Coordinates of C-alpha atoms and ligand atoms in Angstrom, one line a residue:
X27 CA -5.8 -1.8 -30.2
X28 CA -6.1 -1.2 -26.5
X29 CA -3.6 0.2 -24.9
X30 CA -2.0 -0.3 -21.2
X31 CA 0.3 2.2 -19.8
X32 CA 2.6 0.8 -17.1
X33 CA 3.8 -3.2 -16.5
X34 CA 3.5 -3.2 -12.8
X35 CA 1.3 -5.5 -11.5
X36 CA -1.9 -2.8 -12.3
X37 CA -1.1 -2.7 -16.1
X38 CA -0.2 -6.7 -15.8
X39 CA -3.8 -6.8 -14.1
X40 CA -5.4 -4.8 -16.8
X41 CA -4.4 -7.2 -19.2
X42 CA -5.3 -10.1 -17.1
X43 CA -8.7 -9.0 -16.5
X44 CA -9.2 -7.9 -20.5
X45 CA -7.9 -11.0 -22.2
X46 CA -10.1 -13.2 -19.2
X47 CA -13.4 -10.9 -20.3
X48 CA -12.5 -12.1 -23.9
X49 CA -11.4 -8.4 -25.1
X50 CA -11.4 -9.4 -29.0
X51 CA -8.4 -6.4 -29.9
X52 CA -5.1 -6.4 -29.7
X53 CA -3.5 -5.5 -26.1
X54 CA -0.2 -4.0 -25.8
X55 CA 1.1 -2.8 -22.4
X56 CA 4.1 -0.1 -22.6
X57 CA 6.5 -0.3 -19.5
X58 CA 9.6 2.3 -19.7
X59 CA 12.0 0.1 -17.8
X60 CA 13.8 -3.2 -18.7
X61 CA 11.2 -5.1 -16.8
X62 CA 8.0 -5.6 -15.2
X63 CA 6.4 -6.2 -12.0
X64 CA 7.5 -1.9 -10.5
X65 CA 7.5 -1.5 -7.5
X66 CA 7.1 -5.7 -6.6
X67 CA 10.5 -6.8 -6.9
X68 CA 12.4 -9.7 -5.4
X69 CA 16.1 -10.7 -5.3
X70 CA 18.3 -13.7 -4.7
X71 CA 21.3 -13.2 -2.9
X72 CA 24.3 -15.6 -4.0
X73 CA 24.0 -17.9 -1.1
X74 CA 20.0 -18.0 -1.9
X75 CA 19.1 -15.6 0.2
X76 CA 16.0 -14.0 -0.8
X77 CA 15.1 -9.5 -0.2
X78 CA 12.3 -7.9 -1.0
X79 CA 12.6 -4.5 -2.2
X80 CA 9.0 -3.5 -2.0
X81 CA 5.9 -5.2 -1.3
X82 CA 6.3 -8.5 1.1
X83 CA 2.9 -9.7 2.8
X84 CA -0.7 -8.9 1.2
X85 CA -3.5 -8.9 3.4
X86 CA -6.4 -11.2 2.3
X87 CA -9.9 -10.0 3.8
X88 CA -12.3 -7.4 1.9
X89 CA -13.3 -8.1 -1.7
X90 CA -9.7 -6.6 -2.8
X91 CA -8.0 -9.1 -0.8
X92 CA -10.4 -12.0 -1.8
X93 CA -10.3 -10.9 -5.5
X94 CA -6.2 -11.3 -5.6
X95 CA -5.8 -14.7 -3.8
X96 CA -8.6 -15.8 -6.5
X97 CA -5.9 -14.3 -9.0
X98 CA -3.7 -16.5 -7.5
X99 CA -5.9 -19.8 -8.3
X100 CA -6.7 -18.6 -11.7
X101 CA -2.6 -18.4 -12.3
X102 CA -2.3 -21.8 -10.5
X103 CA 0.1 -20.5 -8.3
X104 CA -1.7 -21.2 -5.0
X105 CA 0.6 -24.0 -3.5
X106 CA 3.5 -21.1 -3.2
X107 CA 0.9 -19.4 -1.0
X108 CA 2.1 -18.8 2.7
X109 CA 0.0 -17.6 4.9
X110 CA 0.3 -16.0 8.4
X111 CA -2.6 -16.7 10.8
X112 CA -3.8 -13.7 13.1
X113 CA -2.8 -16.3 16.1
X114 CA 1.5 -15.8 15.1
X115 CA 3.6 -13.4 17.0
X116 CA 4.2 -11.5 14.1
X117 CA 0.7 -10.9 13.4
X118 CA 0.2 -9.6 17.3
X119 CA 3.2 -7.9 18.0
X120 CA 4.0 -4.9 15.8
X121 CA 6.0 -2.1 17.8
X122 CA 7.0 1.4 18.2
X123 CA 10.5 3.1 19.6
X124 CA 9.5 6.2 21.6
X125 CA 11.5 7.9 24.0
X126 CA 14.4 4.6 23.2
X127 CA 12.7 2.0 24.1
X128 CA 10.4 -0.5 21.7
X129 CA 6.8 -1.2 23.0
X130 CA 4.2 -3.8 21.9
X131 CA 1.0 -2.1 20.7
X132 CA -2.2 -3.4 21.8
X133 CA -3.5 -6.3 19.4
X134 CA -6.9 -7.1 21.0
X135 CA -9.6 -5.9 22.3
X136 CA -8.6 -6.6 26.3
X137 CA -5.7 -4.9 25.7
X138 CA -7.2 -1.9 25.2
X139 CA -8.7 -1.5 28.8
X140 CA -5.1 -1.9 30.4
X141 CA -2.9 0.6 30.2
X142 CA 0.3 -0.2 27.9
X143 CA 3.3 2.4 27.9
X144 CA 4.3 4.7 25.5
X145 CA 0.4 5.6 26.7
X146 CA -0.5 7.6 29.8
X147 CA -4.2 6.0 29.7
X148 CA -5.9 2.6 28.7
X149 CA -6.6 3.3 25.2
X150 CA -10.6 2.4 25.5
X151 CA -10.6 5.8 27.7
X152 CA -9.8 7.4 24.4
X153 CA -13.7 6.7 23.4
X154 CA -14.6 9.1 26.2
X155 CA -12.6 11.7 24.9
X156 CA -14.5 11.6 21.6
X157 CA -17.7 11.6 23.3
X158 CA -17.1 14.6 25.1
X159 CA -15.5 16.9 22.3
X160 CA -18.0 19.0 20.3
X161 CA -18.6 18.0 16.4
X162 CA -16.2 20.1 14.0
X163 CA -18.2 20.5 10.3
X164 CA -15.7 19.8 7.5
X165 CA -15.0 18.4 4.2
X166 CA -12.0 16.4 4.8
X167 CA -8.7 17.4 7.0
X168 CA -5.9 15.3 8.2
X169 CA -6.1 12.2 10.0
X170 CA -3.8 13.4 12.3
X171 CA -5.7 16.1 13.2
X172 CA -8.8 13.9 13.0
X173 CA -7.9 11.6 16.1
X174 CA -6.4 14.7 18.1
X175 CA -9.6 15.9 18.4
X176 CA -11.6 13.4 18.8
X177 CA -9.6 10.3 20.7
X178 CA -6.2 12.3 21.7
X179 CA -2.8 12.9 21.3
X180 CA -1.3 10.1 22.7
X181 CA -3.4 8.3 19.8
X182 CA -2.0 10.8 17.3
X183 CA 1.4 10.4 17.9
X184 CA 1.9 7.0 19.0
X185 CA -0.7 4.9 16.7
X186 CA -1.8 6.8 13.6
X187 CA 1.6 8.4 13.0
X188 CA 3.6 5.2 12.6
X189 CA 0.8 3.8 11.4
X190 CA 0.4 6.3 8.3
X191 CA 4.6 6.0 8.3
X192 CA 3.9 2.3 7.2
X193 CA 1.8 2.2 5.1
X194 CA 2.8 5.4 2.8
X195 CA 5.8 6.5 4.6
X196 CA 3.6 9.7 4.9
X197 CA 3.0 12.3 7.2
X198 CA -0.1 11.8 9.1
X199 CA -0.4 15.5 9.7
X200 CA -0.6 15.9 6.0
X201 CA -3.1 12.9 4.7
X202 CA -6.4 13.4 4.3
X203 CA -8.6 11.1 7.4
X204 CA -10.5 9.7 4.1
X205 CA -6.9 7.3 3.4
X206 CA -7.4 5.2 6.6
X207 CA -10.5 6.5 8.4
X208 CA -13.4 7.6 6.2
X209 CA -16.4 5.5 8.2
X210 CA -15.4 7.0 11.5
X211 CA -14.8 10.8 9.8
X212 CA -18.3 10.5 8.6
X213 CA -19.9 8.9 11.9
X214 CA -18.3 12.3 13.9
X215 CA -20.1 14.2 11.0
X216 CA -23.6 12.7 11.2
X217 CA -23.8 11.5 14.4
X218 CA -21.7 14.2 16.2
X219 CA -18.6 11.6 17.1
X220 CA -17.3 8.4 16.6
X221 CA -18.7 6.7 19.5
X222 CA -22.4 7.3 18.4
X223 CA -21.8 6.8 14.7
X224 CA -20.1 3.2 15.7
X225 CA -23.7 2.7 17.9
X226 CA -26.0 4.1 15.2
X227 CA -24.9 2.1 12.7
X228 CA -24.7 -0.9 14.7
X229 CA -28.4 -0.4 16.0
X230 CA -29.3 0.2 12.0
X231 CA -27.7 -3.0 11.2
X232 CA -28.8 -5.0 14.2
X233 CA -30.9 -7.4 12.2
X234 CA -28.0 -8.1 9.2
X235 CA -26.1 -9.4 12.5
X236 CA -28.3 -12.5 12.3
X237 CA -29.0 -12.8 8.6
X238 CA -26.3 -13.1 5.6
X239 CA -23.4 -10.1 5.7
X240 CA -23.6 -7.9 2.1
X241 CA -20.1 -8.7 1.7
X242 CA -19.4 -11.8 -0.8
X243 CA -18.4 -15.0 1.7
X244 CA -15.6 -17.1 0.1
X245 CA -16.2 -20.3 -1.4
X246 CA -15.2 -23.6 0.4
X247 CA -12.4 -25.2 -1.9
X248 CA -11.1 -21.5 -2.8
X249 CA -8.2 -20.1 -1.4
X250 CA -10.1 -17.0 -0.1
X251 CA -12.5 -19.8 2.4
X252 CA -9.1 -21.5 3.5
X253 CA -7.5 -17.9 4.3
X254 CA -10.4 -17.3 6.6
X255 CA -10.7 -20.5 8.1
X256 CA -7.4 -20.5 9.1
X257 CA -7.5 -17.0 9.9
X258 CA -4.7 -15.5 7.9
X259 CA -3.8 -12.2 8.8
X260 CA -1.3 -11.5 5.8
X261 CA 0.2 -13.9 3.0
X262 CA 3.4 -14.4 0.9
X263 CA 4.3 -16.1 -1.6
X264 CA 7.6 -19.1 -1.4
X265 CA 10.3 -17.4 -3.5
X266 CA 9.1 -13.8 -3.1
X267 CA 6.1 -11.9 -4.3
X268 CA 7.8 -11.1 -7.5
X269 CA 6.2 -14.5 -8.9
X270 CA 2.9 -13.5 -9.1
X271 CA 3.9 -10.9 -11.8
X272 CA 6.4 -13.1 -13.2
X273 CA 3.5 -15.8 -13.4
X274 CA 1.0 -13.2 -15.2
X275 CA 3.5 -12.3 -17.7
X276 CA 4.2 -15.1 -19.0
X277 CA 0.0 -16.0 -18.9
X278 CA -1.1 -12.8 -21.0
X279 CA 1.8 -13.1 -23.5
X280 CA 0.7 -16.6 -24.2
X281 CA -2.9 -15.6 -24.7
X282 CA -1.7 -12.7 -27.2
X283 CA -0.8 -9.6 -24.9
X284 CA 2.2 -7.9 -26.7
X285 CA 4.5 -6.3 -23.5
X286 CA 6.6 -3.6 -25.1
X287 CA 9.7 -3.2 -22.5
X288 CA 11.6 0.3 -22.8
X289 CA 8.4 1.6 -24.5
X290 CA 8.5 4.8 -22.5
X291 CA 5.2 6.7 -23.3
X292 CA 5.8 10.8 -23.6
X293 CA 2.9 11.9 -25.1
X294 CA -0.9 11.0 -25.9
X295 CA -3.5 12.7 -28.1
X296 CA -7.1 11.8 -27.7
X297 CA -8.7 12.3 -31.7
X298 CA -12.1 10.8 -33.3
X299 CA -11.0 7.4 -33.6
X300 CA -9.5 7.1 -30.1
X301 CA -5.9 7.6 -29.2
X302 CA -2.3 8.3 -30.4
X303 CA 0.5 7.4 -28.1
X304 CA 4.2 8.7 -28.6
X305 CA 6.4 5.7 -27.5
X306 CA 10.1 6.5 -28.1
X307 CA 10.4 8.0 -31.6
X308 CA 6.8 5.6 -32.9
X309 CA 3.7 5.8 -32.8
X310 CA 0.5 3.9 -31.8
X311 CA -3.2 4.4 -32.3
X312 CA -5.4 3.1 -29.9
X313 CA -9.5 2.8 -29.3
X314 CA -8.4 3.5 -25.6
X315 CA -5.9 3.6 -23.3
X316 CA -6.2 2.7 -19.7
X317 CA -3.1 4.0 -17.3
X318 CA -1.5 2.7 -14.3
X319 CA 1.7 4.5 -14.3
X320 CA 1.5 7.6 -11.6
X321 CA -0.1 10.3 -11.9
X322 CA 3.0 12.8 -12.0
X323 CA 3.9 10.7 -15.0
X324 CA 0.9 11.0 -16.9
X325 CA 0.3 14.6 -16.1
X326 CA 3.0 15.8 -18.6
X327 CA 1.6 13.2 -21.4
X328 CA -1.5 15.5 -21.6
X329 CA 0.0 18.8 -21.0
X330 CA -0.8 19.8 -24.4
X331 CA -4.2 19.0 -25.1
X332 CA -5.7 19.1 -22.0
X333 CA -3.9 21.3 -19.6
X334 CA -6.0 21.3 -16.6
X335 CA -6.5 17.5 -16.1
X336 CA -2.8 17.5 -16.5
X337 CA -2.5 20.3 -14.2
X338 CA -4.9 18.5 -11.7
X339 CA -3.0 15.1 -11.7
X340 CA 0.3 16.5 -11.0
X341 CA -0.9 17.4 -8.4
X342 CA -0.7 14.1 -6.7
X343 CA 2.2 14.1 -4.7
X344 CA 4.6 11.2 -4.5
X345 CA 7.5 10.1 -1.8
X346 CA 10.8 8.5 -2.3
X347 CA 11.9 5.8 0.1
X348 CA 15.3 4.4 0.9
X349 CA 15.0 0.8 1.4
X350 CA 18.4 -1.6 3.1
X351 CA 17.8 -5.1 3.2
X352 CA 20.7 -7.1 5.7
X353 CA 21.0 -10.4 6.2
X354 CA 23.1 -11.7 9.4
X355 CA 24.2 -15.2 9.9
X356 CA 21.9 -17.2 12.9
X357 CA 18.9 -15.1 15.0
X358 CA 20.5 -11.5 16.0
X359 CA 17.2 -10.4 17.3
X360 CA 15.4 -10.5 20.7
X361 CA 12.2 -9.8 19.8
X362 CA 9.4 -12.0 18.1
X363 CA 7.9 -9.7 16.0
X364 CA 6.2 -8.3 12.5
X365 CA 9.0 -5.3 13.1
X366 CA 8.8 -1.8 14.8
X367 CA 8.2 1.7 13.3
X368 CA 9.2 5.1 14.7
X369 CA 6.8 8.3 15.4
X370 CA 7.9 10.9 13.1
X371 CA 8.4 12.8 16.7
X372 CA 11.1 11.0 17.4
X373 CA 12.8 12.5 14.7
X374 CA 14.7 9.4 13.8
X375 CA 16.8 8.9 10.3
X376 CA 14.5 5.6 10.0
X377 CA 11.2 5.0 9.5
X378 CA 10.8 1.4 10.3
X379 CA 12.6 -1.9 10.4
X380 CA 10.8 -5.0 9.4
X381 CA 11.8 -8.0 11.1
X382 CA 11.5 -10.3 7.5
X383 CA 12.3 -13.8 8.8
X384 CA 10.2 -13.5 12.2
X385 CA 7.2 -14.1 9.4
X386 CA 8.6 -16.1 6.6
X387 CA 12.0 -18.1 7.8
X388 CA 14.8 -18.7 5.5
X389 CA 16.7 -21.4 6.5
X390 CA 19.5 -20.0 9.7
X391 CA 19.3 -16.3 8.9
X392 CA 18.4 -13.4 9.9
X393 CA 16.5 -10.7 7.0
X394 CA 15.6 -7.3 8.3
X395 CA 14.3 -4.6 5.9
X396 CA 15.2 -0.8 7.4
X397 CA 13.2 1.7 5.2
X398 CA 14.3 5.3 5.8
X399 CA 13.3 8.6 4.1
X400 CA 9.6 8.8 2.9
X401 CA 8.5 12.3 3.7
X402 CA 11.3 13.5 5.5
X403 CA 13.7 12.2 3.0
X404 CA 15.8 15.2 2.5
X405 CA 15.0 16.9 5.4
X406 CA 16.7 13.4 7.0
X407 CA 19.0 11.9 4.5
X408 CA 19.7 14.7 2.5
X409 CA 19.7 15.8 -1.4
X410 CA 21.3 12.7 -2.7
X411 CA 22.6 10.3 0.0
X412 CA 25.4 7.9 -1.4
X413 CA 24.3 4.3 -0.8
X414 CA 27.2 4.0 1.4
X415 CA 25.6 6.7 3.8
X416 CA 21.9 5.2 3.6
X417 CA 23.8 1.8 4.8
X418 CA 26.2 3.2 7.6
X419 CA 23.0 5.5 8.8
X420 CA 20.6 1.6 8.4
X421 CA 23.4 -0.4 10.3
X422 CA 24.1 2.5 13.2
X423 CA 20.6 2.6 13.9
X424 CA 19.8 -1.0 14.4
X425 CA 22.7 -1.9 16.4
X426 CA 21.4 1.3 18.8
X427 CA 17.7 0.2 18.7
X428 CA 17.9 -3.3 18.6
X429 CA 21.7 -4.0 19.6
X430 CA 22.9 -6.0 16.6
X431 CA 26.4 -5.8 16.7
X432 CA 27.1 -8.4 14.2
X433 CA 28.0 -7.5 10.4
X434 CA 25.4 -8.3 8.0
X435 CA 26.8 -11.2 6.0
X436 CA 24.4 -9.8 3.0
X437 CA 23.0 -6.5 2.0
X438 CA 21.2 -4.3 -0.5
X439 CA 20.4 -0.9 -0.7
X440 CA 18.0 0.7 -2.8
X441 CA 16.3 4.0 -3.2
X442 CA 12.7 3.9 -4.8
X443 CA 12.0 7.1 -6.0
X444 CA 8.4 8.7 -5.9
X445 CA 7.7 5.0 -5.3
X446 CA 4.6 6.3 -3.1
X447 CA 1.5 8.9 -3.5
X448 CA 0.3 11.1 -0.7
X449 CA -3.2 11.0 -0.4
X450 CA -3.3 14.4 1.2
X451 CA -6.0 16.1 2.2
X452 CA -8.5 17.0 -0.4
X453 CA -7.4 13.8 -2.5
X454 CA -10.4 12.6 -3.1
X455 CA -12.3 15.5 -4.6
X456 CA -9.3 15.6 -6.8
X457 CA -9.6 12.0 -8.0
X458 CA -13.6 12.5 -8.5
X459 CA -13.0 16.0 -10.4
X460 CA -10.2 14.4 -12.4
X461 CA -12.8 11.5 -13.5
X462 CA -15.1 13.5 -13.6
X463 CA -13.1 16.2 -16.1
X464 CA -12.6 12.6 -18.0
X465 CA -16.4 11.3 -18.2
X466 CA -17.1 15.6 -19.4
X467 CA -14.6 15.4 -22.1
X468 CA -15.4 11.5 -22.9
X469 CA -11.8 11.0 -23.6
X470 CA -11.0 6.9 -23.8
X471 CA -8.6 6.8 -21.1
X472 CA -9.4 4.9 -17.7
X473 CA -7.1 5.7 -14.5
X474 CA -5.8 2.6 -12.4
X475 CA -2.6 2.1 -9.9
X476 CA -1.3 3.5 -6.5
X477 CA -2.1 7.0 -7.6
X478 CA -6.3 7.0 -7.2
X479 CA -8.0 4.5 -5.0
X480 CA -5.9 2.5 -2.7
X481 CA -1.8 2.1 -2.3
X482 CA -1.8 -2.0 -1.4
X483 CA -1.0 -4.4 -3.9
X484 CA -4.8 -5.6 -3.4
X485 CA -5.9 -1.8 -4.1
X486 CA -4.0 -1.7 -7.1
X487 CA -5.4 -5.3 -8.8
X488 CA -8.8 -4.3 -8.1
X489 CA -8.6 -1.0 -9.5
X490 CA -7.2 -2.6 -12.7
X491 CA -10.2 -5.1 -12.7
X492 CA -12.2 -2.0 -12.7
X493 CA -10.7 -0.3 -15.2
X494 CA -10.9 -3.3 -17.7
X495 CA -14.9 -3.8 -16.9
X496 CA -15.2 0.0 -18.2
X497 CA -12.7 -0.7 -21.2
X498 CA -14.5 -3.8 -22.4
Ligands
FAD18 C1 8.7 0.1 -0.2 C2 7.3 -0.4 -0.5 C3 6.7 -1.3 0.3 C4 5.4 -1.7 0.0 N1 4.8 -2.7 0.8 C5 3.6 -3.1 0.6 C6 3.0 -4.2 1.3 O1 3.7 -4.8 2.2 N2 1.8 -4.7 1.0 C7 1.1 -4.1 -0.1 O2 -0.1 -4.5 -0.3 N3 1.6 -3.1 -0.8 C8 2.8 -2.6 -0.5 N4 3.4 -1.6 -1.3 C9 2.6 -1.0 -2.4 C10 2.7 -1.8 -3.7 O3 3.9 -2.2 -3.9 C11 2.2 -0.9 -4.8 O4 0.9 -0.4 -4.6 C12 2.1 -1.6 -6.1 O5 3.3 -2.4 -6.4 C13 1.9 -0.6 -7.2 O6 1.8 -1.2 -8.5 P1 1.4 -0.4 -9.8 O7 1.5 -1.3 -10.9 O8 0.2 0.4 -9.6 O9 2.6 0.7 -9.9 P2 4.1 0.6 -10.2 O10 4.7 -0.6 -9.6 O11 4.7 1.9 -9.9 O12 4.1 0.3 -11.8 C14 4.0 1.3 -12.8 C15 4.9 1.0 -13.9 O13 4.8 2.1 -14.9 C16 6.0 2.3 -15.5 N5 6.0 3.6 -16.1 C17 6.2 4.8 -15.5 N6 6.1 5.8 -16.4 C18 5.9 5.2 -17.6 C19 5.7 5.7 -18.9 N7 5.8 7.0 -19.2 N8 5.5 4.8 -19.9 C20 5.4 3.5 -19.7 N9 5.6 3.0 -18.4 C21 5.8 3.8 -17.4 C22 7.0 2.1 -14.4 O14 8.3 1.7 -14.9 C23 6.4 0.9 -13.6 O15 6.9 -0.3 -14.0 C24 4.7 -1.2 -1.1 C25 5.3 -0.2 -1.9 C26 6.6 0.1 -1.6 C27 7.3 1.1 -2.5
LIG19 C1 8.1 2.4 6.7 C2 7.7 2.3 5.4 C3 6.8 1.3 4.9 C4 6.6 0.0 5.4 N1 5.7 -0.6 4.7 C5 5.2 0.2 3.7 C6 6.0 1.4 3.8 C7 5.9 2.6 2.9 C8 4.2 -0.1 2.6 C9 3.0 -0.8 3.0 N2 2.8 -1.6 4.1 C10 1.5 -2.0 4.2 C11 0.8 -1.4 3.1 C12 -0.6 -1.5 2.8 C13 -1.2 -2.8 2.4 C14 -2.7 -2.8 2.3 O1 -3.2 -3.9 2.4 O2 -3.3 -1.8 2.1 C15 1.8 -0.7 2.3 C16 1.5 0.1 1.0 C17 1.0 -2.9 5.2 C18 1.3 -2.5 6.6 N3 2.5 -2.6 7.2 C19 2.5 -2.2 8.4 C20 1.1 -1.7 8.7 C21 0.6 -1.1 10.0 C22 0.4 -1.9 7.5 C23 -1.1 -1.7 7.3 C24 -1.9 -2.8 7.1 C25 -1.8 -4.0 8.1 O3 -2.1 -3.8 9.3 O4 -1.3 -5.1 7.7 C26 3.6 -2.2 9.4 C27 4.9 -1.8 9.0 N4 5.2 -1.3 7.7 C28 6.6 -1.1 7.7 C29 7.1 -1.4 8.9 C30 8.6 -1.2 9.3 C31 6.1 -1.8 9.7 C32 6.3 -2.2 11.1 C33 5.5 -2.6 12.0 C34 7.3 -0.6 6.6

């Protein structure tokens, strides 16, 4: 038997991508909650209203991107597909409040040599900053601390802050630059700053400008060739992304994939023949086991036998994040826009509103999703905020910022505990010495999900294709 660990849409993956490689034993995936799809969950309100709770839009460029809208085809799901070309306001306008007031950020390339409050300077000025500061020699250090050096403050605080807030609801001053900015972190250190590492590697690649690019070009007819032809800058699905692993379920249970819900796994010893899981008071043997639950949760399942890669693994931090969807009768909003997110100097309860039917309409309403908490969740919401609090604290700050005095008409609030890990600095050294303390001890146990090698939902599918290919 092989064994999956987790039904979000990574252990749904692994099973996709097993049973499509024509795995020949028996799959069962273990969730510990009453359903699957984690952190990808969509609701319908009474009057068919529909929130997302979690992940909304999926980006579709890079193999990761191309590999899940060919997911989608392969699950014959594509003509729910929506897609948002880079030419819609929401795709150009993404904002910041700073100093209360919300900006546009620069969204091309011209915009860059004018200068745009909250910033003091064009931002293409910051490239002269990072020629003129010296190199710094170092493994890895925060990305915050990265662009201070090298392109500025004002860069810091304004751009990669939210940025980092919107992604992981992190703190930029505490992820590691390799998260969002490895290329550049490693043109500063072999070229002596980002500037010349951009031009050296340009003037290395000079002649691949003219021939074919190493990375795969989509297919005309697939879904991946019509996302960049009609130059989508994110995508949803019609009914909410929960579909997609709705769709999967049902697709590896009917090719022979047992899904064992409230099959909470507590414990797993690696012997001879493989694996023995506890699951509730049973147990399973497996000839491996591939996990996609988070690392703090795995960490305590091999505490026993192998204390160290436990001890290593728990070690990835996670962050809880408060999530109120609203819904207001007719358009409440003056602004055109993918949403706004806050600098964490602003020292704001919220982290970010997303303006939800600026991208994807529902018929005359309104959706906003205010996300609050993340790495200042107690520090700004407290120990355990009631959801009345998290909605009062949601529905004061959006009539401030964006002067909504309506009441919503619909809501939701939600808090999504450790729903994100912090890829602080030093992360990956600890992913490569975990896998690494794996491949030593040849244990059968392959590591996928938000945990290791990417957060997105794209990340997450292609590290479960991964893991499969190693399992097969
Ligand atoms: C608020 C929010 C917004 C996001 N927005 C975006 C976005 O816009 N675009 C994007 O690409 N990504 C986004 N993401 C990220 C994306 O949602 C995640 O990367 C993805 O859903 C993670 O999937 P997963 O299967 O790896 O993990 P999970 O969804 O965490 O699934 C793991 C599963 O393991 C189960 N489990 C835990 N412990 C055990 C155990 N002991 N035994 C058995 N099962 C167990 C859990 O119940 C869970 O179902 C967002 C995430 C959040 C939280
Ligand atoms: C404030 C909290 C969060 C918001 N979104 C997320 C959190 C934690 C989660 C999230 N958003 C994105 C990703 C990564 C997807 C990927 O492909 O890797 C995750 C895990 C996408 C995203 N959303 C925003 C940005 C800048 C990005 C990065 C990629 C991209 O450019 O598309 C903007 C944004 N996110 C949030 C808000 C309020 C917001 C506003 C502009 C919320």
């Amino acid at each position: 038997m092989q064994a999956i660990l987790g039904g979000g849409i990574s252990g749904l993956s692994a099973a996709y991508y097993l049973l499509k490689a024509g795995s020949k034993s028996k799959i069962i995936v273990f969730e510990s909650g009453k359903r699957v799809g984690g952190w990808i969950c969509t609701s319908r309100e009474s009057n068919g209203l529909l929130f997302e709770q979690g992940p909304r839009t999926i980006r579709p460029r890079f193999e990761a991107g191309m590999n899940t809208l060919q997911l989608i085809e392969e699950l014959h799901i594509s003509h729910l597909v929506r897609g948002i070309p880079s030419s819609h306001s929401t795709a150009k306008n993404r904002m910041i409040f700073v100093k209360n007031k919300l900006h546009t950020l620069p969204s091309s390339l011209l915009q860059a040599f004018v200068r745009k409050a909250p910033f003091s300077r064009p931002l293409a000025a910051a490239l002269l900053h990072d020629l003129k500061a010296s190199r710094k020699v170092l493994d890895d250090e925060s990305i915050y601390s990265f662009v201070e050096r090298r392109l500025g403050r004002e860069l810091a605080d304004y751009a990669i802050s939210p940025m980092i807030c919107g992604i992981c609801a992190g703190d930029a001053k505490e992820i590691s630059v390799k998260f969002l900015a490895k290329s550049l972190f490693e043109w500063e250190q072999n070229h002596g700053s980002i500037t010349k590492g951009l031009l050296a590697t340009a003037w290395a690649n000079r002649e691949k400008l003219w021939t074919k690019s190493s990375v795969p070009k989509p297919l005309p007819g697939t879904l991946a060739y019509k996302a960049k032809q009609e130059r989508w800058s994110v995508w949803s699905l019609e009914g909410g992304l929960e579909i997609l692993p709705q769709t999967m379920l049902k697709h590896i249970q009917s090719g022979g994939v047992e899904v064992n819900l409230n099959g909470k796994c507590s414990k797993i010893t690696f012997n001879d023949e493989g694996a023995l899981l506890t699951v509730g008071n049973k147990n399973f043997h497996a000839k491996n086991v591939i996990s996609t639950v988070p690392a703090q949760r795995l960490a305590p399942m091999l505490a026993d036998q192998h204390p160290m890669l436990s001890e290593e693994l728990s070690r990835i931090p996670t962050v809880t994040v408060a999530v109120v969807n609203l819904a207001f009768k007719g358009n409440v909003l003056n602004h055109d826009a993918f949403g706004f997110l806050i600098p964490p100097s602003e020292q704001k309860p919220i982290l970010g509103v997303i303006f939800d039917t600026c991208s994807f309409p529902q018929n005359d309403f309104t959706v906003l999703t205010v996300m609050m908490g993340g790495r200042w969740f107690e520090s700004r919401l407290g120990s355990s905020p009631s959801a009345d609090n998290i909605l009062n604290i949601a529905l004061s700050e959006i009539r401030s910022i964006l002067r909504i005095s309506q009441e919503p008409c619909n809501h939701q609030v939600s808090v999504l505990k450790d729903c994100i890990p912090q890829y602080v600095v030093g992360h990956h050294d600890r992913v490569e010495k975990i896998r690494g303390y794996i491949q030593k001890h040849k244990l059968p146990l392959s590591l996928a999900g938000s945990s290791y090698d990417g957060v997105g939902v794209n990340d997450v599918i292609f590290s479960a294709k991964q893991a499969a290919k190693i399992n097969l």
